Amino acid sequence: MFINPGGGFIDYAPSDLVSFSSITSQGFGYSAGDYNEEEYGTERSVPYNGPVLARAPIWTIDTFGEDLLAVSSADGRLLRWSPSESPPVDFAAVPNAPIGNRAVVVTPERHVMLIGYGSNPRDIAWSDREDAEEWNFADTTKLAGFLPIDTVSALVTGRRVVEGTLVWSDSEVFLVSFLGSPYIYKAERKGYTTLYGPNTLTAVDGRCAWLSRTGFQIWNGGMTGLPSPVSQDILNDIDPTYGPYRAFMQANGVFPEAWLFYPSVGNTECNRYVAVNVNDYTWTEGELPRSAMFPGGPKPYPYMAGVDGHIYEHENGWLDGTLSRIGSVWAETSVLGLDQAARDALVTRVLLANEQGAGSTTLTIYSRQANEGSERAFGPYLSQPNGYVSTRAKGRDVRFRLSANMDGPWTAGLTRAEISQAGRR
């Protein structure tokens, strides 16, 4: 549990913190091994060698005034860290708070809410207003209380939104809203949705976006699908074993964006990302190995943790640390289905347009003769001073890639191409 109080990151985890166990284990029980192997109803003599997946563990962290509150589902305690301690001390369990909790969220009304509290997977509980240490549910002069929720499955986590606090189970989403005395809170089921993983959701600008097993969803006063041209590609690309455990979403903080990081098939750590602007629903995707993210806001820029153990500041400058990014920043079209009947398309000249002028962009043209055929690359080409690029790219399926040839602000404007029929194959 690393915090930078000034001068560097320091681990403030309590010495008795229960750490996450491995996500897999060996299994001797039912369904281990092949069908009709050994006697029914008895423990297997040889363990199943494949992964036996436990429920995904989760960390949740929220602010309560100047304090940080945290719950690890493996540890179950409500932990608190205060910057006012001098010198700062480790996270410690909040006095009187229930144990055996799944997650924590601070409500808009300033109650500390525990999800799956006291090892009750379908219950929520909350402290008195503005008092993280007051959990006496029997004291009618206080607002602390608890609420069993009629769920189909166990509760997972929660996030603040404009209308109240959203709480997810494994298959539903509830809006928990404030009533006042004597009931304090109520929970209304707002829809059925299956979170892809316990961390694949984030609050952003009073709304909330998440990845479900069927695609992206957004809460914007109500639950609806988040328009996305990449949902199915992402679901097909996520590693089916490690994806639910490693994938996470976080708000950017500098821009109105929600970022999803995930491990692609065959990877055990996050190596790819997709980001969506929740105002205009524009999408960006790429490759970036990150394991955690902290949004901009408290700090001018977002921080991200690399799988290499380093902390990176993003959205600041144009370099990758001290390294140039030329060759790694580009915009690409999809395949242009040029209907040339039996003839190839011949691309002879392209006019590039951008704000940075000639020399700031290179053009690479990719083509192939058949859907499953091998792809051929033409270029990269550098434009002439007037913006034109002379090419002789030929093929039936053609796509363009415009790459930044500089480290700095870069744009790609309207691209025009001269395309004609080539000879028959």
CSV table of C-alpha atoms in Angstrom, one decimal:
chain,number,residue,atom,x,y,z
A,1,MET,CA,0.0,0.0,0.0
A,2,PHE,CA,2.3,2.7,-1.3
A,3,ILE,CA,1.7,6.4,-0.7
A,4,ASN,CA,3.8,9.4,-1.7
A,5,PRO,CA,3.6,11.8,1.3
A,6,GLY,CA,6.3,13.9,-0.3
A,7,GLY,CA,9.7,12.8,-1.4
A,8,GLY,CA,8.9,9.3,-2.7
A,9,PHE,CA,6.6,6.3,-2.3
A,10,ILE,CA,6.5,4.5,1.0
A,11,ASP,CA,4.8,1.2,1.8
A,12,TYR,CA,2.3,1.9,4.6
A,13,ALA,CA,0.6,-1.5,4.6
A,14,PRO,CA,-0.1,-2.9,8.1
A,15,SER,CA,2.3,-5.7,9.2
A,16,ASP,CA,-0.6,-8.1,9.7
A,17,LEU,CA,-2.3,-7.5,6.3
A,18,VAL,CA,-3.7,-10.7,4.8
A,19,SER,CA,-2.3,-10.8,1.3
A,20,PHE,CA,-4.0,-12.1,-1.8
A,21,SER,CA,-3.5,-15.8,-2.5
A,22,SER,CA,-2.8,-17.2,-5.9
A,23,ILE,CA,-5.8,-17.1,-8.3
A,24,THR,CA,-5.4,-20.8,-9.0
A,25,SER,CA,-5.0,-23.9,-7.0
A,26,GLN,CA,-4.9,-27.7,-7.4
A,27,GLY,CA,-8.3,-29.4,-7.1
A,28,PHE,CA,-9.1,-32.9,-5.8
A,29,GLY,CA,-12.9,-32.5,-5.8
A,30,TYR,CA,-15.9,-33.0,-8.1
A,31,SER,CA,-15.2,-32.6,-11.8
A,32,ALA,CA,-11.4,-33.0,-11.3
A,33,GLY,CA,-10.1,-35.4,-13.9
A,34,ASP,CA,-11.8,-37.2,-16.8
A,35,TYR,CA,-15.4,-38.4,-16.8
A,36,ASN,CA,-16.0,-41.9,-15.3
A,37,GLU,CA,-12.4,-41.9,-14.0
A,38,GLU,CA,-12.2,-43.4,-10.4
A,39,GLU,CA,-15.1,-43.9,-8.1
A,40,TYR,CA,-17.9,-41.4,-8.0
A,41,GLY,CA,-18.3,-39.4,-4.7
A,42,THR,CA,-14.6,-39.9,-3.6
A,43,GLU,CA,-11.7,-37.5,-3.6
A,44,ARG,CA,-9.5,-37.8,-6.6
A,45,SER,CA,-6.1,-39.5,-6.0
A,46,VAL,CA,-4.3,-37.2,-8.4
A,47,PRO,CA,-5.2,-33.5,-8.5
A,48,TYR,CA,-6.5,-31.7,-11.5
A,49,ASN,CA,-3.6,-29.9,-13.1
A,50,GLY,CA,-5.6,-27.1,-14.7
A,51,PRO,CA,-6.5,-23.9,-12.9
A,52,VAL,CA,-9.2,-24.0,-10.3
A,53,LEU,CA,-10.2,-20.4,-10.1
A,54,ALA,CA,-11.2,-18.7,-6.9
A,55,ARG,CA,-13.5,-15.7,-6.7
A,56,ALA,CA,-11.5,-12.7,-7.9
A,57,PRO,CA,-10.0,-10.7,-4.9
A,58,ILE,CA,-10.4,-6.9,-4.9
A,59,TRP,CA,-8.9,-3.8,-3.3
A,60,THR,CA,-11.2,-0.8,-2.9
A,61,ILE,CA,-9.9,2.6,-1.8
A,62,ASP,CA,-11.8,5.8,-1.2
A,63,THR,CA,-11.3,9.2,0.5
A,64,PHE,CA,-13.0,10.3,3.7
A,65,GLY,CA,-12.0,13.9,4.2
A,66,GLU,CA,-8.2,13.9,4.2
A,67,ASP,CA,-8.1,10.2,5.2
A,68,LEU,CA,-7.8,7.2,2.9
A,69,LEU,CA,-10.0,4.2,3.6
A,70,ALA,CA,-9.3,0.8,2.1
A,71,VAL,CA,-10.6,-2.7,2.2
A,72,SER,CA,-8.9,-5.8,0.8
A,73,SER,CA,-11.4,-8.6,0.3
A,74,ALA,CA,-8.8,-11.1,1.4
A,75,ASP,CA,-8.2,-9.2,4.6
A,76,GLY,CA,-11.7,-7.9,5.3
A,77,ARG,CA,-10.9,-5.1,7.7
A,78,LEU,CA,-11.7,-1.4,7.1
A,79,LEU,CA,-8.3,0.2,7.1
A,80,ARG,CA,-7.5,3.9,7.4
A,81,TRP,CA,-4.5,6.1,6.7
A,82,SER,CA,-4.3,9.8,7.8
A,83,PRO,CA,-1.7,12.3,6.4
A,84,SER,CA,-2.2,14.4,9.6
A,85,GLU,CA,-0.1,11.9,11.6
A,86,SER,CA,3.4,13.2,12.1
A,87,PRO,CA,5.3,11.2,11.1
A,88,PRO,CA,2.8,9.2,9.0
A,89,VAL,CA,2.1,5.7,10.3
A,90,ASP,CA,0.8,2.6,8.7
A,91,PHE,CA,-2.8,1.9,7.7
A,92,ALA,CA,-4.7,0.6,10.8
A,93,ALA,CA,-8.1,-1.0,11.3
A,94,VAL,CA,-10.9,1.6,12.0
A,95,PRO,CA,-12.1,1.0,15.6
A,96,ASN,CA,-15.6,-0.5,15.9
A,97,ALA,CA,-16.0,-1.2,12.2
A,98,PRO,CA,-17.3,-4.6,11.1
A,99,ILE,CA,-14.8,-7.2,9.7
A,100,GLY,CA,-15.1,-9.7,6.9
A,101,ASN,CA,-15.9,-7.0,4.4
A,102,ARG,CA,-15.8,-7.2,0.6
A,103,ALA,CA,-15.4,-3.5,-0.4
A,104,VAL,CA,-15.8,0.1,0.8
A,105,VAL,CA,-17.3,3.2,-0.8
A,106,VAL,CA,-18.0,6.6,0.8
A,107,THR,CA,-21.6,7.7,-0.1
A,108,PRO,CA,-22.5,11.2,-1.3
A,109,GLU,CA,-24.1,11.8,2.1
A,110,ARG,CA,-20.7,11.1,3.8
A,111,HIS,CA,-21.4,7.7,5.3
A,112,VAL,CA,-18.8,5.0,5.1
A,113,MET,CA,-20.5,2.0,3.3
A,114,LEU,CA,-19.2,-1.5,3.6
A,115,ILE,CA,-20.3,-4.0,0.9
A,116,GLY,CA,-20.6,-7.7,1.8
A,117,TYR,CA,-20.0,-6.6,5.4
A,118,GLY,CA,-19.4,-9.0,8.2
A,119,SER,CA,-19.0,-11.9,5.8
A,120,ASN,CA,-22.7,-11.4,4.7
A,121,PRO,CA,-22.3,-11.5,0.9
A,122,ARG,CA,-25.7,-9.9,0.2
A,123,ASP,CA,-25.6,-7.2,2.9
A,124,ILE,CA,-24.4,-3.6,3.1
A,125,ALA,CA,-23.7,-1.5,6.2
A,126,TRP,CA,-22.9,2.1,6.8
A,127,SER,CA,-21.4,4.2,9.6
A,128,ASP,CA,-23.0,7.3,11.1
A,129,ARG,CA,-22.7,10.4,9.0
A,130,GLU,CA,-19.2,11.9,9.1
A,131,ASP,CA,-18.0,9.3,11.6
A,132,ALA,CA,-16.1,6.3,10.4
A,133,GLU,CA,-15.9,4.9,13.9
A,134,GLU,CA,-19.6,4.9,14.8
A,135,TRP,CA,-21.2,1.5,13.8
A,136,ASN,CA,-23.8,1.0,16.6
A,137,PHE,CA,-26.8,-0.1,14.6
A,138,ALA,CA,-29.0,-0.3,17.8
A,139,ASP,CA,-28.5,3.4,18.7
A,140,THR,CA,-31.5,5.2,17.3
A,141,THR,CA,-29.9,8.6,17.8
A,142,LYS,CA,-27.3,7.7,15.2
A,143,LEU,CA,-27.7,7.0,11.4
A,144,ALA,CA,-25.5,3.9,11.3
A,145,GLY,CA,-27.3,0.9,9.9
A,146,PHE,CA,-27.3,-2.1,7.6
A,147,LEU,CA,-29.5,-3.5,4.8
A,148,PRO,CA,-29.9,-7.0,3.4
A,149,ILE,CA,-30.3,-6.7,-0.4
A,150,ASP,CA,-32.5,-9.2,-2.3
A,151,THR,CA,-29.8,-10.2,-4.8
A,152,VAL,CA,-29.5,-13.1,-7.2
A,153,SER,CA,-25.8,-13.3,-6.4
A,154,ALA,CA,-23.2,-12.0,-4.0
A,155,LEU,CA,-22.3,-8.3,-3.9
A,156,VAL,CA,-19.1,-7.2,-5.5
A,157,THR,CA,-18.3,-3.5,-5.2
A,158,GLY,CA,-19.8,0.1,-5.4
A,159,ARG,CA,-19.2,3.5,-6.9
A,160,ARG,CA,-20.6,7.0,-6.3
A,161,VAL,CA,-22.8,8.6,-9.0
A,162,VAL,CA,-24.9,11.8,-9.1
A,163,GLU,CA,-28.1,9.9,-8.1
A,164,GLY,CA,-26.5,8.0,-5.1
A,165,THR,CA,-24.3,4.9,-4.8
A,166,LEU,CA,-24.3,2.1,-7.4
A,167,VAL,CA,-23.7,-1.4,-5.9
A,168,TRP,CA,-23.1,-4.4,-8.1
A,169,SER,CA,-23.6,-8.0,-7.5
A,170,ASP,CA,-22.2,-10.7,-9.8
A,171,SER,CA,-25.3,-10.3,-12.0
A,172,GLU,CA,-27.1,-7.1,-11.1
A,173,VAL,CA,-26.7,-3.4,-10.4
A,174,PHE,CA,-28.6,-1.6,-7.6
A,175,LEU,CA,-29.0,2.1,-6.9
A,176,VAL,CA,-28.6,2.8,-3.1
A,177,SER,CA,-30.2,6.1,-2.4
A,178,PHE,CA,-30.7,8.1,0.8
A,179,LEU,CA,-34.0,8.2,2.6
A,180,GLY,CA,-33.3,9.7,5.9
A,181,SER,CA,-34.5,8.5,9.3
A,182,PRO,CA,-35.6,5.9,10.2
A,183,TYR,CA,-34.5,3.7,7.2
A,184,ILE,CA,-31.6,5.8,6.0
A,185,TYR,CA,-31.0,4.0,2.7
A,186,LYS,CA,-32.9,1.9,0.2
A,187,ALA,CA,-31.7,-0.3,-2.6
A,188,GLU,CA,-33.4,-0.6,-6.0
A,189,ARG,CA,-32.4,-3.1,-8.7
A,190,LYS,CA,-31.8,-1.1,-11.9
A,191,GLY,CA,-30.9,-3.9,-14.2
A,192,TYR,CA,-29.1,-7.1,-14.8
A,193,THR,CA,-25.5,-7.0,-15.8
A,194,THR,CA,-22.5,-9.3,-15.3
A,195,LEU,CA,-19.3,-7.5,-14.5
A,196,TYR,CA,-16.4,-8.9,-16.5
A,197,GLY,CA,-14.2,-8.5,-13.4
A,198,PRO,CA,-14.5,-6.8,-10.0
A,199,ASN,CA,-12.3,-3.9,-11.2
A,200,THR,CA,-13.7,-3.4,-14.7
A,201,LEU,CA,-15.7,-0.3,-13.7
A,202,THR,CA,-15.0,3.3,-12.9
A,203,ALA,CA,-16.9,6.5,-12.0
A,204,VAL,CA,-16.2,9.4,-14.3
A,205,ASP,CA,-17.8,12.9,-14.1
A,206,GLY,CA,-20.8,11.7,-12.0
A,207,ARG,CA,-21.4,8.8,-14.3
A,208,CYS,CA,-20.1,5.2,-14.3
A,209,ALA,CA,-18.8,3.0,-17.1
A,210,TRP,CA,-18.1,-0.7,-16.9
A,211,LEU,CA,-17.3,-3.8,-19.0
A,212,SER,CA,-19.8,-6.6,-18.7
A,213,ARG,CA,-19.6,-10.1,-20.2
A,214,THR,CA,-21.7,-8.8,-23.1
A,215,GLY,CA,-20.0,-5.4,-23.8
A,216,PHE,CA,-19.6,-1.9,-22.3
A,217,GLN,CA,-22.3,-0.4,-20.2
A,218,ILE,CA,-22.8,3.1,-18.8
A,219,TRP,CA,-24.8,4.7,-16.0
A,220,ASN,CA,-26.0,8.1,-17.0
A,221,GLY,CA,-29.1,8.5,-14.8
A,222,GLY,CA,-30.0,4.9,-15.9
A,223,MET,CA,-28.2,1.8,-17.2
A,224,THR,CA,-27.7,1.6,-20.9
A,225,GLY,CA,-25.3,0.1,-23.4
A,226,LEU,CA,-22.2,2.2,-24.1
A,227,PRO,CA,-22.0,2.6,-27.9
A,228,SER,CA,-18.7,0.9,-28.9
A,229,PRO,CA,-17.3,-0.4,-32.2
A,230,VAL,CA,-14.7,-2.5,-30.2
A,231,SER,CA,-16.7,-4.3,-27.6
A,232,GLN,CA,-16.6,-7.7,-29.3
A,233,ASP,CA,-13.0,-7.3,-30.3
A,234,ILE,CA,-12.0,-6.6,-26.6
A,235,LEU,CA,-14.1,-9.6,-25.3
A,236,ASN,CA,-12.5,-11.9,-27.8
A,237,ASP,CA,-9.0,-10.5,-27.0
A,238,ILE,CA,-9.0,-10.7,-23.2
A,239,ASP,CA,-7.3,-13.8,-21.8
A,240,PRO,CA,-10.1,-15.9,-20.4
A,241,THR,CA,-8.2,-17.1,-17.3
A,242,TYR,CA,-6.4,-13.9,-16.2
A,243,GLY,CA,-8.7,-11.3,-17.6
A,244,PRO,CA,-11.3,-11.3,-14.8
A,245,TYR,CA,-8.5,-11.0,-12.2
A,246,ARG,CA,-6.2,-8.5,-13.8
A,247,ALA,CA,-8.4,-6.2,-16.0
A,248,PHE,CA,-9.3,-2.9,-14.5
A,249,MET,CA,-10.9,0.5,-15.4
A,250,GLN,CA,-10.1,4.0,-14.2
A,251,ALA,CA,-11.0,7.5,-15.0
A,252,ASN,CA,-8.3,9.6,-16.7
A,253,GLY,CA,-9.0,12.7,-14.6
A,254,VAL,CA,-7.5,15.1,-17.1
A,255,PHE,CA,-9.9,14.3,-19.8
A,256,PRO,CA,-13.5,12.9,-19.6
A,257,GLU,CA,-12.3,9.4,-20.4
A,258,ALA,CA,-12.6,5.9,-18.9
A,259,TRP,CA,-9.6,3.6,-19.5
A,260,LEU,CA,-9.7,-0.2,-19.5
A,261,PHE,CA,-6.5,-2.2,-19.2
A,262,TYR,CA,-6.5,-6.0,-19.8
A,263,PRO,CA,-4.3,-8.9,-20.5
A,264,SER,CA,-4.6,-10.2,-24.1
A,265,VAL,CA,-4.9,-13.9,-24.8
A,266,GLY,CA,-1.8,-15.7,-23.5
A,267,ASN,CA,-0.7,-12.9,-21.1
A,268,THR,CA,-0.9,-13.0,-17.3
A,269,GLU,CA,-0.6,-9.2,-16.8
A,270,CYS,CA,-2.3,-6.2,-18.5
A,271,ASN,CA,-0.7,-5.3,-21.8
A,272,ARG,CA,-3.4,-3.6,-23.8
A,273,TYR,CA,-5.8,-0.8,-23.2
A,274,VAL,CA,-8.9,0.8,-24.6
A,275,ALA,CA,-10.2,4.3,-23.7
A,276,VAL,CA,-13.5,6.0,-24.3
A,277,ASN,CA,-14.5,9.6,-24.1
A,278,VAL,CA,-17.8,9.5,-22.2
A,279,ASN,CA,-19.0,12.8,-23.7
A,280,ASP,CA,-18.7,12.0,-27.4
A,281,TYR,CA,-18.1,8.2,-27.3
A,282,THR,CA,-14.8,8.3,-29.3
A,283,TRP,CA,-12.6,5.3,-28.7
A,284,THR,CA,-8.8,4.8,-28.6
A,285,GLU,CA,-7.0,1.5,-28.2
A,286,GLY,CA,-3.4,0.4,-28.0
A,287,GLU,CA,-0.7,-1.5,-26.2
A,288,LEU,CA,0.6,-0.4,-22.8
A,289,PRO,CA,1.7,-2.7,-19.9
A,290,ARG,CA,0.1,-1.2,-16.8
A,291,SER,CA,-1.2,-2.8,-13.6
A,292,ALA,CA,-3.0,0.1,-11.8
A,293,MET,CA,-4.0,3.7,-12.4
A,294,PHE,CA,-4.7,6.8,-10.3
A,295,PRO,CA,-6.7,9.6,-12.0
A,296,GLY,CA,-5.5,13.1,-12.4
A,297,GLY,CA,-7.2,15.7,-10.1
A,298,PRO,CA,-5.5,15.4,-6.8
A,299,LYS,CA,-2.3,15.5,-8.9
A,300,PRO,CA,-2.1,17.4,-12.2
A,301,TYR,CA,-1.7,14.2,-14.2
A,302,PRO,CA,-2.8,10.6,-13.9
A,303,TYR,CA,-0.3,8.1,-12.4
A,304,MET,CA,0.0,4.5,-13.7
A,305,ALA,CA,1.9,1.6,-12.3
A,306,GLY,CA,3.8,-0.5,-14.8
A,307,VAL,CA,4.2,-4.2,-14.6
A,308,ASP,CA,7.9,-3.5,-14.3
A,309,GLY,CA,7.3,-2.1,-10.8
A,310,HIS,CA,7.7,1.6,-11.8
A,311,ILE,CA,5.2,4.5,-11.4
A,312,TYR,CA,4.6,6.5,-14.5
A,313,GLU,CA,3.1,10.0,-14.9
A,314,HIS,CA,1.0,10.2,-18.0
A,315,GLU,CA,-0.5,13.0,-20.2
A,316,ASN,CA,2.6,15.1,-19.5
A,317,GLY,CA,5.0,15.8,-22.3
A,318,TRP,CA,5.6,13.8,-25.6
A,319,LEU,CA,8.3,11.4,-24.7
A,320,ASP,CA,8.3,7.9,-23.3
A,321,GLY,CA,10.3,8.9,-20.3
A,322,THR,CA,13.4,10.1,-22.1
A,323,LEU,CA,12.9,8.0,-25.2
A,324,SER,CA,11.4,9.2,-28.5
A,325,ARG,CA,7.9,7.8,-29.5
A,326,ILE,CA,8.5,8.2,-33.2
A,327,GLY,CA,7.1,5.0,-34.8
A,328,SER,CA,4.7,4.2,-32.0
A,329,VAL,CA,2.2,7.0,-32.5
A,330,TRP,CA,-0.1,6.5,-35.5
A,331,ALA,CA,-3.6,6.5,-36.9
A,332,GLU,CA,-4.8,3.8,-39.2
A,333,THR,CA,-7.9,3.3,-41.4
A,334,SER,CA,-9.7,0.0,-41.6
A,335,VAL,CA,-9.5,-2.0,-44.8
A,336,LEU,CA,-10.9,0.0,-47.7
A,337,GLY,CA,-13.1,-2.4,-49.6
A,338,LEU,CA,-12.4,-0.9,-53.1
A,339,ASP,CA,-14.8,-2.6,-55.5
A,340,GLN,CA,-12.5,-3.0,-58.5
A,341,ALA,CA,-14.2,-6.2,-59.8
A,342,ALA,CA,-11.5,-8.4,-61.1
A,343,ARG,CA,-8.9,-5.7,-61.1
A,344,ASP,CA,-6.5,-4.4,-58.5
A,345,ALA,CA,-6.6,-0.9,-57.1
A,346,LEU,CA,-3.5,1.2,-57.9
A,347,VAL,CA,-2.7,4.0,-55.5
A,348,THR,CA,-0.4,6.5,-57.3
A,349,ARG,CA,-0.6,9.7,-55.2
A,350,VAL,CA,-1.8,10.7,-51.7
A,351,LEU,CA,-2.3,14.2,-50.3
A,352,LEU,CA,-1.7,14.4,-46.5
A,353,ALA,CA,-3.1,17.2,-44.4
A,354,ASN,CA,-2.2,18.2,-40.9
A,355,GLU,CA,-1.4,21.2,-38.8
A,356,GLN,CA,2.3,20.4,-38.4
A,357,GLY,CA,3.2,20.6,-42.1
A,358,ALA,CA,5.2,18.4,-44.4
A,359,GLY,CA,7.7,16.1,-42.8
A,360,SER,CA,5.7,15.6,-39.7
A,361,THR,CA,3.9,12.5,-41.0
A,362,THR,CA,4.9,9.3,-42.8
A,363,LEU,CA,2.5,7.2,-44.8
A,364,THR,CA,2.5,3.4,-45.1
A,365,ILE,CA,0.1,1.6,-47.3
A,366,TYR,CA,-0.8,-2.1,-46.7
A,367,SER,CA,-2.5,-4.2,-49.3
A,368,ARG,CA,-3.3,-7.8,-50.1
A,369,GLN,CA,-4.9,-9.7,-52.9
A,370,ALA,CA,-7.3,-11.9,-51.0
A,371,ASN,CA,-9.0,-11.8,-47.6
A,372,GLU,CA,-6.7,-14.6,-46.2
A,373,GLY,CA,-3.7,-13.7,-48.3
A,374,SER,CA,-0.4,-12.3,-47.0
A,375,GLU,CA,-0.2,-8.5,-46.6
A,376,ARG,CA,2.4,-6.3,-48.4
A,377,ALA,CA,3.6,-3.0,-47.1
A,378,PHE,CA,4.5,0.0,-49.3
A,379,GLY,CA,6.5,2.7,-47.6
A,380,PRO,CA,6.9,4.4,-45.2
A,381,TYR,CA,6.8,7.5,-47.5
A,382,LEU,CA,7.6,11.0,-46.4
A,383,SER,CA,5.6,13.8,-48.0
A,384,GLN,CA,7.0,16.4,-50.3
A,385,PRO,CA,6.9,20.1,-49.2
A,386,ASN,CA,3.5,20.5,-50.9
A,387,GLY,CA,2.0,17.6,-48.9
A,388,TYR,CA,1.9,15.1,-51.8
A,389,VAL,CA,3.2,11.6,-51.5
A,390,SER,CA,4.0,9.6,-54.7
A,391,THR,CA,3.3,5.9,-54.4
A,392,ARG,CA,2.7,2.8,-56.5
A,393,ALA,CA,0.8,0.6,-54.1
A,394,LYS,CA,-1.4,-2.1,-55.6
A,395,GLY,CA,-3.8,-4.6,-54.2
A,396,ARG,CA,-7.5,-5.5,-53.7
A,397,ASP,CA,-7.7,-4.7,-49.9
A,398,VAL,CA,-5.9,-1.5,-49.0
A,399,ARG,CA,-5.5,0.4,-45.7
A,400,PHE,CA,-3.5,3.5,-44.8
A,401,ARG,CA,-1.3,4.2,-41.7
A,402,LEU,CA,-0.3,7.7,-40.9
A,403,SER,CA,2.6,7.9,-38.4
A,404,ALA,CA,3.9,10.8,-36.4
A,405,ASN,CA,7.4,11.7,-37.5
A,406,MET,CA,8.0,14.0,-34.6
A,407,ASP,CA,7.7,14.2,-30.8
A,408,GLY,CA,5.1,16.8,-30.0
A,409,PRO,CA,1.5,17.8,-30.8
A,410,TRP,CA,0.5,15.9,-34.0
A,411,THR,CA,-2.7,15.7,-36.0
A,412,ALA,CA,-3.9,13.8,-39.0
A,413,GLY,CA,-6.4,15.6,-41.2
A,414,LEU,CA,-8.4,14.7,-44.3
A,415,THR,CA,-6.4,12.4,-46.5
A,416,ARG,CA,-7.0,12.3,-50.3
A,417,ALA,CA,-5.8,9.6,-52.6
A,418,GLU,CA,-5.6,9.0,-56.4
A,419,ILE,CA,-6.8,5.5,-57.0
A,420,SER,CA,-7.3,3.8,-60.3
A,421,GLN,CA,-7.8,0.3,-61.7
A,422,ALA,CA,-4.6,-1.7,-62.2
A,423,GLY,CA,-4.2,-4.6,-64.7
A,424,ARG,CA,-5.9,-7.9,-64.2
A,425,ARG,CA,-4.3,-10.5,-62.0
